[in-house]
Amino acid sequence: MDKINLERIRTWSEKALKEYLILRNKDVDGDFETLVFRVFSAIENETPIDNESEDRQRLLVCEYKSKLILRGCVIPDPFSLKKNWLSESGSGLYKWPSIYYTDIEKYLRKLEQPDELMNRLDSDYKEGKAYRYYKCEFVKEIYFHEITEESDFCFLKSRVTPSQRTSSTPYHVWAAVKKDNERPGGEINSAYCTCIAGLLGCCNHVIAMLFRVEAAVCTGATKPSCTSVFAKWKVPSGIKTVLTHKPLCDV
Ligand SMILES: [Zn+2]
């Protein structure tokens, strides 16, 4: 395979690379360039599609699509929304819906999470330790998307670093959350993470992003009148590096 083909693979989205590899039972860990070379190698070796993987992938796609159904209506895939994401350091923070711990708890209970996890989160929260889930800038800058002006729900998305390896490639996380209107929103409809356990929508990375939003809501940082609070609210600096490497639409 010549250089042109490698270049061509680099034009694929990260999602497309991963789908290609999953279908062939290949590892999907690593940065973009690692995925490109793995796909390159699979094409070169004519690695066939693994039938079991294909079935599994079909199920995963169905599961993923079910997250994009809101009260009977289909909402767009946040990964396909290229424009109109409002950054946390811009005006996005003021649009974050009022997610409180009760919303996070209700969402996790809806997903029938084990009592052990619920009890641990409950204790951590009551002991003021929920920050542990997003400390050390594990959760990068959070972006807001209104979907449409009329939509009752919005998207929040971020990149979350695997907690054990702060230098490794962050996972992509999103959540569909009810907007604040006349009444506070915060109801979590669905969430997703690109980590191995992320399809369920309740991995540590999703929880970390939700807890960081909750902290901003509880401290008043999401209210434009609280300018002194915003001054103290820390937007993760890591995003600056991320943006120089990849356009925002790929987040
Ligand atoms: Zn995850």
JSON list of N, CA and C in Angstrom, two decimals, residues 53-82:
[
{"chain": "A", "resi": 53, "resn": "SER", "atom": "N", "xyz": [-18.36, -10.28, 15.61]},
{"chain": "A", "resi": 53, "resn": "SER", "atom": "CA", "xyz": [-18.16, -8.85, 15.85]},
{"chain": "A", "resi": 53, "resn": "SER", "atom": "C", "xyz": [-19.21, -8.04, 15.11]},
{"chain": "A", "resi": 54, "resn": "GLU", "atom": "N", "xyz": [-19.52, -8.50, 13.90]},
{"chain": "A", "resi": 54, "resn": "GLU", "atom": "CA", "xyz": [-20.50, -7.78, 13.09]},
{"chain": "A", "resi": 54, "resn": "GLU", "atom": "C", "xyz": [-21.87, -7.79, 13.79]},
{"chain": "A", "resi": 55, "resn": "ASP", "atom": "N", "xyz": [-22.26, -8.97, 14.32]},
{"chain": "A", "resi": 55, "resn": "ASP", "atom": "CA", "xyz": [-23.54, -9.05, 15.04]},
{"chain": "A", "resi": 55, "resn": "ASP", "atom": "C", "xyz": [-23.54, -8.12, 16.25]},
{"chain": "A", "resi": 56, "resn": "ARG", "atom": "N", "xyz": [-22.40, -8.18, 16.96]},
{"chain": "A", "resi": 56, "resn": "ARG", "atom": "CA", "xyz": [-22.28, -7.36, 18.17]},
{"chain": "A", "resi": 56, "resn": "ARG", "atom": "C", "xyz": [-22.37, -5.88, 17.81]},
{"chain": "A", "resi": 57, "resn": "GLN", "atom": "N", "xyz": [-21.68, -5.54, 16.73]},
{"chain": "A", "resi": 57, "resn": "GLN", "atom": "CA", "xyz": [-21.66, -4.15, 16.28]},
{"chain": "A", "resi": 57, "resn": "GLN", "atom": "C", "xyz": [-23.05, -3.68, 15.91]},
{"chain": "A", "resi": 58, "resn": "ARG", "atom": "N", "xyz": [-23.82, -4.57, 15.28]},
{"chain": "A", "resi": 58, "resn": "ARG", "atom": "CA", "xyz": [-25.18, -4.21, 14.89]},
{"chain": "A", "resi": 58, "resn": "ARG", "atom": "C", "xyz": [-26.02, -3.91, 16.15]},
{"chain": "A", "resi": 59, "resn": "LEU", "atom": "N", "xyz": [-25.82, -4.75, 17.17]},
{"chain": "A", "resi": 59, "resn": "LEU", "atom": "CA", "xyz": [-26.55, -4.54, 18.43]},
{"chain": "A", "resi": 59, "resn": "LEU", "atom": "C", "xyz": [-26.13, -3.22, 19.08]},
{"chain": "A", "resi": 60, "resn": "LEU", "atom": "N", "xyz": [-24.81, -2.95, 19.02]},
{"chain": "A", "resi": 60, "resn": "LEU", "atom": "CA", "xyz": [-24.29, -1.71, 19.62]},
{"chain": "A", "resi": 60, "resn": "LEU", "atom": "C", "xyz": [-24.88, -0.50, 18.92]},
{"chain": "A", "resi": 61, "resn": "VAL", "atom": "N", "xyz": [-24.98, -0.59, 17.60]},
{"chain": "A", "resi": 61, "resn": "VAL", "atom": "CA", "xyz": [-25.54, 0.54, 16.85]},
{"chain": "A", "resi": 61, "resn": "VAL", "atom": "C", "xyz": [-26.98, 0.78, 17.27]},
{"chain": "A", "resi": 62, "resn": "CYS", "atom": "N", "xyz": [-27.75, -0.31, 17.43]},
{"chain": "A", "resi": 62, "resn": "CYS", "atom": "CA", "xyz": [-29.16, -0.19, 17.87]},
{"chain": "A", "resi": 62, "resn": "CYS", "atom": "C", "xyz": [-29.22, 0.47, 19.25]},
{"chain": "A", "resi": 63, "resn": "GLU", "atom": "N", "xyz": [-28.35, -0.02, 20.14]},
{"chain": "A", "resi": 63, "resn": "GLU", "atom": "CA", "xyz": [-28.31, 0.50, 21.51]},
{"chain": "A", "resi": 63, "resn": "GLU", "atom": "C", "xyz": [-27.97, 2.00, 21.48]},
{"chain": "A", "resi": 64, "resn": "TYR", "atom": "N", "xyz": [-26.99, 2.36, 20.65]},
{"chain": "A", "resi": 64, "resn": "TYR", "atom": "CA", "xyz": [-26.58, 3.76, 20.56]},
{"chain": "A", "resi": 64, "resn": "TYR", "atom": "C", "xyz": [-27.74, 4.61, 20.03]},
{"chain": "A", "resi": 65, "resn": "LYS", "atom": "N", "xyz": [-28.41, 4.11, 18.98]},
{"chain": "A", "resi": 65, "resn": "LYS", "atom": "CA", "xyz": [-29.51, 4.88, 18.40]},
{"chain": "A", "resi": 65, "resn": "LYS", "atom": "C", "xyz": [-30.64, 5.09, 19.39]},
{"chain": "A", "resi": 66, "resn": "SER", "atom": "N", "xyz": [-30.83, 4.12, 20.28]},
{"chain": "A", "resi": 66, "resn": "SER", "atom": "CA", "xyz": [-31.92, 4.25, 21.25]},
{"chain": "A", "resi": 66, "resn": "SER", "atom": "C", "xyz": [-31.67, 5.42, 22.20]},
{"chain": "A", "resi": 67, "resn": "LYS", "atom": "N", "xyz": [-30.43, 5.82, 22.33]},
{"chain": "A", "resi": 67, "resn": "LYS", "atom": "CA", "xyz": [-30.10, 6.98, 23.20]},
{"chain": "A", "resi": 67, "resn": "LYS", "atom": "C", "xyz": [-30.54, 8.29, 22.57]},
{"chain": "A", "resi": 68, "resn": "LEU", "atom": "N", "xyz": [-30.77, 8.23, 21.26]},
{"chain": "A", "resi": 68, "resn": "LEU", "atom": "CA", "xyz": [-31.11, 9.45, 20.53]},
{"chain": "A", "resi": 68, "resn": "LEU", "atom": "C", "xyz": [-32.62, 9.57, 20.32]},
{"chain": "A", "resi": 69, "resn": "ILE", "atom": "N", "xyz": [-33.37, 8.84, 21.12]},
{"chain": "A", "resi": 69, "resn": "ILE", "atom": "CA", "xyz": [-34.83, 8.96, 21.04]},
{"chain": "A", "resi": 69, "resn": "ILE", "atom": "C", "xyz": [-35.31, 9.68, 22.30]},
{"chain": "A", "resi": 70, "resn": "LEU", "atom": "N", "xyz": [-35.97, 10.78, 22.06]},
{"chain": "A", "resi": 70, "resn": "LEU", "atom": "CA", "xyz": [-36.45, 11.62, 23.17]},
{"chain": "A", "resi": 70, "resn": "LEU", "atom": "C", "xyz": [-37.95, 11.76, 23.04]},
{"chain": "A", "resi": 71, "resn": "ARG", "atom": "N", "xyz": [-38.65, 11.16, 23.96]},
{"chain": "A", "resi": 71, "resn": "ARG", "atom": "CA", "xyz": [-40.12, 11.24, 23.94]},
{"chain": "A", "resi": 71, "resn": "ARG", "atom": "C", "xyz": [-40.68, 10.95, 22.55]},
{"chain": "A", "resi": 72, "resn": "GLY", "atom": "N", "xyz": [-40.20, 9.88, 21.96]},
{"chain": "A", "resi": 72, "resn": "GLY", "atom": "CA", "xyz": [-40.72, 9.45, 20.66]},
{"chain": "A", "resi": 72, "resn": "GLY", "atom": "C", "xyz": [-40.10, 10.15, 19.47]},
{"chain": "A", "resi": 73, "resn": "CYS", "atom": "N", "xyz": [-39.31, 11.20, 19.70]},
{"chain": "A", "resi": 73, "resn": "CYS", "atom": "CA", "xyz": [-38.69, 11.91, 18.57]},
{"chain": "A", "resi": 73, "resn": "CYS", "atom": "C", "xyz": [-37.19, 11.58, 18.51]},
{"chain": "A", "resi": 74, "resn": "VAL", "atom": "N", "xyz": [-36.67, 11.54, 17.29]},
{"chain": "A", "resi": 74, "resn": "VAL", "atom": "CA", "xyz": [-35.24, 11.26, 17.13]},
{"chain": "A", "resi": 74, "resn": "VAL", "atom": "C", "xyz": [-34.47, 12.57, 17.12]},
{"chain": "A", "resi": 75, "resn": "ILE", "atom": "N", "xyz": [-33.45, 12.65, 17.94]},
{"chain": "A", "resi": 75, "resn": "ILE", "atom": "CA", "xyz": [-32.60, 13.85, 17.98]},
{"chain": "A", "resi": 75, "resn": "ILE", "atom": "C", "xyz": [-31.30, 13.53, 17.23]},
{"chain": "A", "resi": 76, "resn": "PRO", "atom": "N", "xyz": [-30.60, 14.55, 16.75]},
{"chain": "A", "resi": 76, "resn": "PRO", "atom": "CA", "xyz": [-29.37, 14.25, 16.00]},
{"chain": "A", "resi": 76, "resn": "PRO", "atom": "C", "xyz": [-28.28, 13.63, 16.87]},
{"chain": "A", "resi": 77, "resn": "ASP", "atom": "N", "xyz": [-27.38, 12.91, 16.22]},
{"chain": "A", "resi": 77, "resn": "ASP", "atom": "CA", "xyz": [-26.24, 12.35, 16.94]},
{"chain": "A", "resi": 77, "resn": "ASP", "atom": "C", "xyz": [-25.28, 13.51, 17.26]},
{"chain": "A", "resi": 78, "resn": "PRO", "atom": "N", "xyz": [-24.95, 13.73, 18.52]},
{"chain": "A", "resi": 78, "resn": "PRO", "atom": "CA", "xyz": [-24.05, 14.85, 18.84]},
{"chain": "A", "resi": 78, "resn": "PRO", "atom": "C", "xyz": [-22.71, 14.78, 18.11]},
{"chain": "A", "resi": 79, "resn": "PHE", "atom": "N", "xyz": [-22.26, 13.57, 17.77]},
{"chain": "A", "resi": 79, "resn": "PHE", "atom": "CA", "xyz": [-21.00, 13.46, 17.03]},
{"chain": "A", "resi": 79, "resn": "PHE", "atom": "C", "xyz": [-21.14, 14.02, 15.61]},
{"chain": "A", "resi": 80, "resn": "SER", "atom": "N", "xyz": [-22.39, 14.14, 15.13]},
{"chain": "A", "resi": 80, "resn": "SER", "atom": "CA", "xyz": [-22.58, 14.65, 13.78]},
{"chain": "A", "resi": 80, "resn": "SER", "atom": "C", "xyz": [-22.84, 16.16, 13.78]},
{"chain": "A", "resi": 81, "resn": "LEU", "atom": "N", "xyz": [-23.04, 16.73, 14.95]},
{"chain": "A", "resi": 81, "resn": "LEU", "atom": "CA", "xyz": [-23.28, 18.18, 15.02]},
{"chain": "A", "resi": 81, "resn": "LEU", "atom": "C", "xyz": [-21.95, 18.92, 14.95]},
{"chain": "A", "resi": 82, "resn": "LYS", "atom": "N", "xyz": [-21.73, 19.60, 13.87]},
{"chain": "A", "resi": 82, "resn": "LYS", "atom": "CA", "xyz": [-20.42, 20.23, 13.66]},
{"chain": "A", "resi": 82, "resn": "LYS", "atom": "C", "xyz": [-20.36, 21.67, 14.15]}
]
